[in-house]
Amino acid sequence: MDEQLIKRIERLKNDRGAVILAHNYQCGEVQDLADFSGDSLGLSIKAAETDADVIVFCGVQFMAETAAILSPEKTVLLPEKSAGCPMADMINAEQLRQLKQDHPDAIVVCYVNSTAEVKAESDYCCTSANAVEIVNSLPADKRIIFVPDRNLGQFVAERTGRDLVLWPGYCTTHVVITTDDIASARAQHPDAIVMAHPECTAPVRELADELLSTGQMLKFAARSTAKEFIVATEIGIIHALKKQNPQAEFFGATQRAICPNMKKITLDKVIGSLEDMQHKVTVPDDIRIKAKKALDRMVEILPAQ
Ligand code: 13P
Ligand code: SF4
C-alpha cells in the first residue's frame, strides 16, 4: 500500500476515533490495513473491549451487528451495505420460534453467523472456535437446538456425543469444497496437513487432519513443525497464514472457495466509510438486549481458546 494512502487512513482514523477490525476472509490489503484481524470470536471480543468511538467492521452484516449489540454506545460502520451472509439468512426468528415450539424444553444455541433477531430468540451464541465447549457446558439431560449451520452442528454433535436438533442451513462458500479437491491437493502435496473448517460438508471433514476455526488454523500452523498445509476454507485466510508463517507453504484446497460478500469490502470502501461515516449498523433495543444475553454468555463464559 502506498505511503500517501496509509497516511490518509491514519488521519481519518484519528479524526473519527476509529478502530478497524477485519475478518480473516477479507482481501489481503484490507487485513493489512486493519488494527486487528481475526476470527469471529476474536473480533467479537475486540468489539466488546475497544474504547474507540467508531468501529469500522470489515466483514459481513452479522459481524457488524454483533459489534453493535455488544457496544451500543459505539458507532459501528459496515463499509459495504450489501455485504451479508447467506447462511445467516437461512433461518429467521419466526422459523426459530416454531422450532422452539416443537421442542419446548430445548436450549437454543445459535451460531454467531445469524441475524440479531435469531440471536434474540437464542439462549447461547457460539462461534466455530467455541461451539464444542459451549455445548459441552450445557446440562446433559437437556435437548439442544443448534441453528443455522447443519455442518457445524454435525461436527459439534460428533465431538460432544450430544443429539442436537439441527437446521438445514449451510455456508454457500464452504460447500463448494469437494472430496475431489482434497484428494487432488493431497496428491500434489503428500506431506501436507489438511486443515478444514467445520462449515465444510461431512465427506470433506472426514478427509481432513484437523477441523479448526480460522483463528485456530492460525494458531495451529504457528505451533506445528509441518512445512506444508492444505487449507479447506475461504482462501482469504491464506494471506494471514503466509504472513504469520513465512517458513511454511499453504495451498488452498480450491480457488473456488471465495465468499463474494467478504470480498465486497475494498480499501476504497473502507476510506469512504470513514469519510462519510457510512453505513451505520444498529439493532433496535428490544432485540439488542435479548441478543446480548446470548452473546454475553459466549464472550464471558467461554472466551477465546
Ligand atoms: P471463523 O473465522 O469464526 O472461523 O468464521 C468462519 C466464517 O465463515 C465467518 O463467516
Ligand atoms: Fe457466510 Fe460462508 Fe461467507 Fe462466512 S464464508 S460470511 S458463513 S457465506
mmCIF file of N, CA and C in Angstrom, residues 70-156:
data_model
loop_
_atom_site.group_PDB
_atom_site.id
_atom_site.type_symbol
_atom_site.label_atom_id
_atom_site.label_comp_id
_atom_site.label_asym_id
_atom_site.label_seq_id
_atom_site.Cartn_x
_atom_site.Cartn_y
_atom_site.Cartn_z
ATOM 1 N N LEU A 70 -22.985 -5.673 21.183
ATOM 2 C CA LEU A 70 -22.079 -5.682 22.334
ATOM 3 C C LEU A 70 -21.701 -4.269 22.778
ATOM 4 N N SER A 71 -21.665 -3.325 21.847
ATOM 5 C CA SER A 71 -21.219 -1.956 22.161
ATOM 6 C C SER A 71 -22.200 -0.933 21.594
ATOM 7 N N PRO A 72 -23.388 -0.848 22.177
ATOM 8 C CA PRO A 72 -24.418 0.037 21.603
ATOM 9 C C PRO A 72 -24.043 1.512 21.634
ATOM 10 N N GLU A 73 -23.115 1.884 22.517
ATOM 11 C CA GLU A 73 -22.731 3.298 22.622
ATOM 12 C C GLU A 73 -21.763 3.693 21.502
ATOM 13 N N LYS A 74 -21.244 2.712 20.784
ATOM 14 C CA LYS A 74 -20.288 2.998 19.709
ATOM 15 C C LYS A 74 -20.997 3.093 18.364
ATOM 16 N N THR A 75 -20.327 3.776 17.418
ATOM 17 C CA THR A 75 -20.849 3.795 16.054
ATOM 18 C C THR A 75 -20.180 2.642 15.313
ATOM 19 N N VAL A 76 -20.997 1.747 14.767
ATOM 20 C CA VAL A 76 -20.440 0.607 14.022
ATOM 21 C C VAL A 76 -20.727 0.819 12.539
ATOM 22 N N LEU A 77 -19.669 0.778 11.739
ATOM 23 C CA LEU A 77 -19.807 1.009 10.299
ATOM 24 C C LEU A 77 -19.455 -0.255 9.523
ATOM 25 N N LEU A 78 -20.300 -0.566 8.538
ATOM 26 C CA LEU A 78 -20.012 -1.655 7.593
ATOM 27 C C LEU A 78 -19.723 -0.976 6.252
ATOM 28 N N PRO A 79 -18.478 -1.056 5.754
ATOM 29 C CA PRO A 79 -18.109 -0.286 4.556
ATOM 30 C C PRO A 79 -18.949 -0.591 3.313
ATOM 31 N N GLU A 80 -19.519 -1.787 3.222
ATOM 32 C CA GLU A 80 -20.393 -2.096 2.082
ATOM 33 C C GLU A 80 -21.707 -2.645 2.634
ATOM 34 N N LYS A 81 -22.754 -1.889 2.369
ATOM 35 C CA LYS A 81 -24.062 -2.193 2.967
ATOM 36 C C LYS A 81 -24.581 -3.587 2.599
ATOM 37 N N SER A 82 -24.285 -4.017 1.382
ATOM 38 C CA SER A 82 -24.876 -5.280 0.903
ATOM 39 C C SER A 82 -24.034 -6.513 1.267
ATOM 40 N N ALA A 83 -22.987 -6.333 2.099
ATOM 41 C CA ALA A 83 -22.151 -7.491 2.472
ATOM 42 C C ALA A 83 -22.890 -8.315 3.538
ATOM 43 N N GLY A 84 -23.633 -9.299 3.091
ATOM 44 C CA GLY A 84 -24.402 -10.135 4.020
ATOM 45 C C GLY A 84 -23.818 -11.528 4.101
ATOM 46 N N CYS A 85 -24.503 -12.410 4.816
ATOM 47 C CA CYS A 85 -24.068 -13.808 4.884
ATOM 48 C C CYS A 85 -25.274 -14.674 4.543
ATOM 49 N N PRO A 86 -25.234 -15.385 3.406
ATOM 50 C CA PRO A 86 -26.386 -16.206 3.024
ATOM 51 C C PRO A 86 -26.784 -17.205 4.107
ATOM 52 N N MET A 87 -25.779 -17.760 4.809
ATOM 53 C CA MET A 87 -26.134 -18.734 5.844
ATOM 54 C C MET A 87 -26.961 -18.092 6.960
ATOM 55 N N ALA A 88 -26.550 -16.877 7.374
ATOM 56 C CA ALA A 88 -27.272 -16.192 8.457
ATOM 57 C C ALA A 88 -28.735 -15.964 8.076
ATOM 58 N N ASP A 89 -28.991 -15.814 6.779
ATOM 59 C CA ASP A 89 -30.363 -15.539 6.326
ATOM 60 C C ASP A 89 -31.162 -16.816 6.071
ATOM 61 N N MET A 90 -30.572 -17.988 6.385
ATOM 62 C CA MET A 90 -31.290 -19.241 6.116
ATOM 63 C C MET A 90 -32.282 -19.616 7.219
ATOM 64 N N ILE A 91 -32.243 -18.879 8.337
ATOM 65 C CA ILE A 91 -33.312 -19.068 9.338
ATOM 66 C C ILE A 91 -33.731 -17.688 9.835
ATOM 67 N N ASN A 92 -35.036 -17.493 10.024
ATOM 68 C CA ASN A 92 -35.480 -16.219 10.606
ATOM 69 C C ASN A 92 -36.108 -16.485 11.978
ATOM 70 N N ALA A 93 -36.431 -15.402 12.672
ATOM 71 C CA ALA A 93 -36.909 -15.523 14.057
ATOM 72 C C ALA A 93 -38.191 -16.358 14.128
ATOM 73 N N GLU A 94 -39.067 -16.191 13.162
ATOM 74 C CA GLU A 94 -40.341 -16.935 13.175
ATOM 75 C C GLU A 94 -40.082 -18.443 13.042
ATOM 76 N N GLN A 95 -39.166 -18.796 12.155
ATOM 77 C CA GLN A 95 -38.838 -20.222 11.977
ATOM 78 C C GLN A 95 -38.227 -20.797 13.257
ATOM 79 N N LEU A 96 -37.389 -19.999 13.923
ATOM 80 C CA LEU A 96 -36.788 -20.487 15.167
ATOM 81 C C LEU A 96 -37.848 -20.614 16.265
ATOM 82 N N ARG A 97 -38.780 -19.658 16.322
ATOM 83 C CA ARG A 97 -39.861 -19.749 17.318
ATOM 84 C C ARG A 97 -40.664 -21.033 17.113
ATOM 85 N N GLN A 98 -40.902 -21.380 15.853
ATOM 86 C CA GLN A 98 -41.641 -22.613 15.537
ATOM 87 C C GLN A 98 -40.866 -23.851 16.024
ATOM 88 N N LEU A 99 -39.546 -23.830 15.767
ATOM 89 C CA LEU A 99 -38.675 -24.942 16.200
ATOM 90 C C LEU A 99 -38.705 -25.078 17.729
ATOM 91 N N LYS A 100 -38.715 -23.930 18.420
ATOM 92 C CA LYS A 100 -38.771 -23.939 19.882
ATOM 93 C C LYS A 100 -40.109 -24.509 20.372
ATOM 94 N N GLN A 101 -41.164 -24.212 19.632
ATOM 95 C CA GLN A 101 -42.479 -24.771 19.997
ATOM 96 C C GLN A 101 -42.495 -26.284 19.824
ATOM 97 N N ASP A 102 -41.809 -26.757 18.789
ATOM 98 C CA ASP A 102 -41.738 -28.204 18.535
ATOM 99 C C ASP A 102 -40.898 -28.924 19.599
ATOM 100 N N HIS A 103 -39.954 -28.184 20.209
ATOM 101 C CA HIS A 103 -39.058 -28.772 21.233
ATOM 102 C C HIS A 103 -39.060 -27.832 22.432
ATOM 103 N N PRO A 104 -40.168 -27.799 23.188
ATOM 104 C CA PRO A 104 -40.360 -26.736 24.187
ATOM 105 C C PRO A 104 -39.317 -26.710 25.313
ATOM 106 N N ASP A 105 -38.693 -27.841 25.638
ATOM 107 C CA ASP A 105 -37.731 -27.827 26.752
ATOM 108 C C ASP A 105 -36.286 -27.645 26.296
ATOM 109 N N ALA A 106 -36.095 -27.468 25.010
ATOM 110 C CA ALA A 106 -34.714 -27.420 24.491
ATOM 111 C C ALA A 106 -34.020 -26.096 24.788
ATOM 112 N N ILE A 107 -32.694 -26.176 24.896
ATOM 113 C CA ILE A 107 -31.851 -24.975 24.988
ATOM 114 C C ILE A 107 -31.466 -24.618 23.551
ATOM 115 N N VAL A 108 -31.501 -23.328 23.222
ATOM 116 C CA VAL A 108 -31.164 -22.926 21.850
ATOM 117 C C VAL A 108 -29.750 -22.343 21.801
ATOM 118 N N VAL A 109 -28.905 -22.960 20.975
ATOM 119 C CA VAL A 109 -27.558 -22.435 20.720
ATOM 120 C C VAL A 109 -27.537 -21.958 19.274
ATOM 121 N N CYS A 110 -27.207 -20.694 19.068
ATOM 122 C CA CYS A 110 -27.115 -20.223 17.677
ATOM 123 C C CYS A 110 -25.676 -19.875 17.341
ATOM 124 N N TYR A 111 -25.307 -20.240 16.152
ATOM 125 C CA TYR A 111 -24.004 -19.860 15.602
ATOM 126 C C TYR A 111 -24.019 -18.340 15.446
ATOM 127 N N VAL A 112 -22.883 -17.705 15.675
ATOM 128 C CA VAL A 112 -22.817 -16.235 15.568
ATOM 129 C C VAL A 112 -23.201 -15.772 14.151
ATOM 130 N N ASN A 113 -23.061 -16.672 13.176
ATOM 131 C CA ASN A 113 -23.496 -16.369 11.799
ATOM 132 C C ASN A 113 -25.020 -16.444 11.736
ATOM 133 N N SER A 114 -25.664 -15.495 12.372
ATOM 134 C CA SER A 114 -27.131 -15.462 12.434
ATOM 135 C C SER A 114 -27.555 -14.004 12.598
ATOM 136 N N THR A 115 -28.830 -13.734 12.326
ATOM 137 C CA THR A 115 -29.302 -12.350 12.460
ATOM 138 C C THR A 115 -29.481 -11.993 13.937
ATOM 139 N N ALA A 116 -29.573 -10.699 14.213
ATOM 140 C CA ALA A 116 -29.797 -10.245 15.596
ATOM 141 C C ALA A 116 -31.116 -10.807 16.127
ATOM 142 N N GLU A 117 -32.145 -10.903 15.270
ATOM 143 C CA GLU A 117 -33.461 -11.420 15.696
ATOM 144 C C GLU A 117 -33.349 -12.877 16.127
ATOM 145 N N VAL A 118 -32.550 -13.653 15.402
ATOM 146 C CA VAL A 118 -32.365 -15.071 15.760
ATOM 147 C C VAL A 118 -31.560 -15.177 17.063
ATOM 148 N N LYS A 119 -30.551 -14.336 17.211
ATOM 149 C CA LYS A 119 -29.786 -14.340 18.477
ATOM 150 C C LYS A 119 -30.724 -14.020 19.641
ATOM 151 N N ALA A 120 -31.649 -13.081 19.420
ATOM 152 C CA ALA A 120 -32.574 -12.672 20.487
ATOM 153 C C ALA A 120 -33.483 -13.823 20.914
ATOM 154 N N GLU A 121 -33.697 -14.779 20.039
ATOM 155 C CA GLU A 121 -34.541 -15.952 20.348
ATOM 156 C C GLU A 121 -33.706 -17.098 20.922
ATOM 157 N N SER A 122 -32.391 -16.890 21.073
ATOM 158 C CA SER A 122 -31.493 -17.980 21.480
ATOM 159 C C SER A 122 -31.026 -17.822 22.916
ATOM 160 N N ASP A 123 -30.624 -18.945 23.526
ATOM 161 C CA ASP A 123 -30.101 -18.899 24.894
ATOM 162 C C ASP A 123 -28.595 -18.642 24.900
ATOM 163 N N TYR A 124 -27.910 -19.263 23.960
ATOM 164 C CA TYR A 124 -26.450 -19.132 23.876
ATOM 165 C C TYR A 124 -26.062 -18.850 22.438
ATOM 166 N N CYS A 125 -25.007 -18.100 22.286
ATOM 167 C CA CYS A 125 -24.414 -17.917 20.970
ATOM 168 C C CYS A 125 -23.075 -18.667 20.989
ATOM 169 N N CYS A 126 -22.564 -19.021 19.830
ATOM 170 C CA CYS A 126 -21.241 -19.649 19.781
ATOM 171 C C CYS A 126 -20.593 -19.300 18.453
ATOM 172 N N THR A 127 -19.296 -19.523 18.369
ATOM 173 C CA THR A 127 -18.604 -19.440 17.075
ATOM 174 C C THR A 127 -18.040 -20.832 16.805
ATOM 175 N N SER A 128 -17.375 -20.985 15.657
ATOM 176 C CA SER A 128 -16.813 -22.303 15.378
ATOM 177 C C SER A 128 -15.651 -22.605 16.327
ATOM 178 N N ALA A 129 -15.090 -21.566 16.977
ATOM 179 C CA ALA A 129 -13.954 -21.779 17.885
ATOM 180 C C ALA A 129 -14.398 -22.312 19.241
ATOM 181 N N ASN A 130 -15.641 -22.068 19.639
ATOM 182 C CA ASN A 130 -16.036 -22.488 20.986
ATOM 183 C C ASN A 130 -17.347 -23.280 21.024
ATOM 184 N N ALA A 131 -17.880 -23.661 19.861
ATOM 185 C CA ALA A 131 -19.182 -24.344 19.827
ATOM 186 C C ALA A 131 -19.162 -25.636 20.642
ATOM 187 N N VAL A 132 -18.078 -26.406 20.537
ATOM 188 C CA VAL A 132 -17.991 -27.685 21.260
ATOM 189 C C VAL A 132 -18.004 -27.423 22.774
ATOM 190 N N GLU A 133 -17.228 -26.448 23.212
ATOM 191 C CA GLU A 133 -17.149 -26.148 24.653
ATOM 192 C C GLU A 133 -18.493 -25.629 25.170
ATOM 193 N N ILE A 134 -19.151 -24.793 24.374
ATOM 194 C CA ILE A 134 -20.455 -24.256 24.813
ATOM 195 C C ILE A 134 -21.441 -25.419 24.987
ATOM 196 N N VAL A 135 -21.523 -26.283 23.991
ATOM 197 C CA VAL A 135 -22.483 -27.392 24.069
ATOM 198 C C VAL A 135 -22.100 -28.341 25.216
ATOM 199 N N ASN A 136 -20.811 -28.591 25.388
ATOM 200 C CA ASN A 136 -20.371 -29.467 26.483
ATOM 201 C C ASN A 136 -20.723 -28.896 27.853
ATOM 202 N N SER A 137 -20.843 -27.580 27.937
ATOM 203 C CA SER A 137 -21.123 -26.956 29.241
ATOM 204 C C SER A 137 -22.611 -27.031 29.613
ATOM 205 N N LEU A 138 -23.453 -27.477 28.696
ATOM 206 C CA LEU A 138 -24.898 -27.479 28.952
ATOM 207 C C LEU A 138 -25.328 -28.793 29.608
ATOM 208 N N PRO A 139 -26.367 -28.743 30.475
ATOM 209 C CA PRO A 139 -26.800 -29.953 31.197
ATOM 210 C C PRO A 139 -27.048 -31.126 30.251
ATOM 211 N N ALA A 140 -26.533 -32.300 30.647
ATOM 212 C CA ALA A 140 -26.555 -33.484 29.773
ATOM 213 C C ALA A 140 -27.973 -33.951 29.461
ATOM 214 N N ASP A 141 -28.939 -33.653 30.357
ATOM 215 C CA ASP A 141 -30.307 -34.156 30.136
ATOM 216 C C ASP A 141 -31.135 -33.206 29.260
ATOM 217 N N LYS A 142 -30.543 -32.110 28.828
ATOM 218 C CA LYS A 142 -31.295 -31.123 28.035
ATOM 219 C C LYS A 142 -31.120 -31.349 26.541
ATOM 220 N N ARG A 143 -32.227 -31.234 25.805
ATOM 221 C CA ARG A 143 -32.143 -31.230 24.340
ATOM 222 C C ARG A 143 -31.565 -29.908 23.901
ATOM 223 N N ILE A 144 -30.849 -29.924 22.792
ATOM 224 C CA ILE A 144 -30.252 -28.680 22.296
ATOM 225 C C ILE A 144 -30.661 -28.469 20.841
ATOM 226 N N ILE A 145 -31.188 -27.279 20.582
ATOM 227 C CA ILE A 145 -31.458 -26.866 19.197
ATOM 228 C C ILE A 145 -30.229 -26.092 18.748
ATOM 229 N N PHE A 146 -29.683 -26.443 17.583
ATOM 230 C CA PHE A 146 -28.490 -25.753 17.079
ATOM 231 C C PHE A 146 -28.809 -25.187 15.696
ATOM 232 N N VAL A 147 -28.695 -23.857 15.546
ATOM 233 C CA VAL A 147 -29.003 -23.207 14.254
ATOM 234 C C VAL A 147 -27.909 -22.209 13.890
ATOM 235 N N PRO A 148 -27.761 -21.761 12.621
ATOM 236 C CA PRO A 148 -28.415 -22.347 11.458
ATOM 237 C C PRO A 148 -27.538 -23.362 10.704
ATOM 238 N N ASP A 149 -26.263 -23.526 11.064
ATOM 239 C CA ASP A 149 -25.362 -24.334 10.218
ATOM 240 C C ASP A 149 -25.423 -25.830 10.556
ATOM 241 N N ARG A 150 -25.968 -26.592 9.621
ATOM 242 C CA ARG A 150 -26.061 -28.040 9.832
ATOM 243 C C ARG A 150 -24.674 -28.682 9.890
ATOM 244 N N ASN A 151 -23.743 -28.188 9.088
ATOM 245 C CA ASN A 151 -22.407 -28.804 9.064
ATOM 246 C C ASN A 151 -21.671 -28.587 10.380
ATOM 247 N N LEU A 152 -21.668 -27.353 10.872
ATOM 248 C CA LEU A 152 -21.048 -27.104 12.173
ATOM 249 C C LEU A 152 -21.793 -27.888 13.250
ATOM 250 N N GLY A 153 -23.111 -27.938 13.141
ATOM 251 C CA GLY A 153 -23.924 -28.678 14.113
ATOM 252 C C GLY A 153 -23.561 -30.156 14.147
ATOM 253 N N GLN A 154 -23.376 -30.749 12.952
ATOM 254 C CA GLN A 154 -22.992 -32.178 12.899
ATOM 255 C C GLN A 154 -21.624 -32.379 13.549
ATOM 256 N N PHE A 155 -20.708 -31.466 13.269
ATOM 257 C CA PHE A 155 -19.353 -31.526 13.850
ATOM 258 C C PHE A 155 -19.446 -31.471 15.373
ATOM 259 N N VAL A 156 -20.275 -30.563 15.896
ATOM 260 C CA VAL A 156 -20.431 -30.424 17.349
ATOM 261 C C VAL A 156 -21.057 -31.693 17.929
#
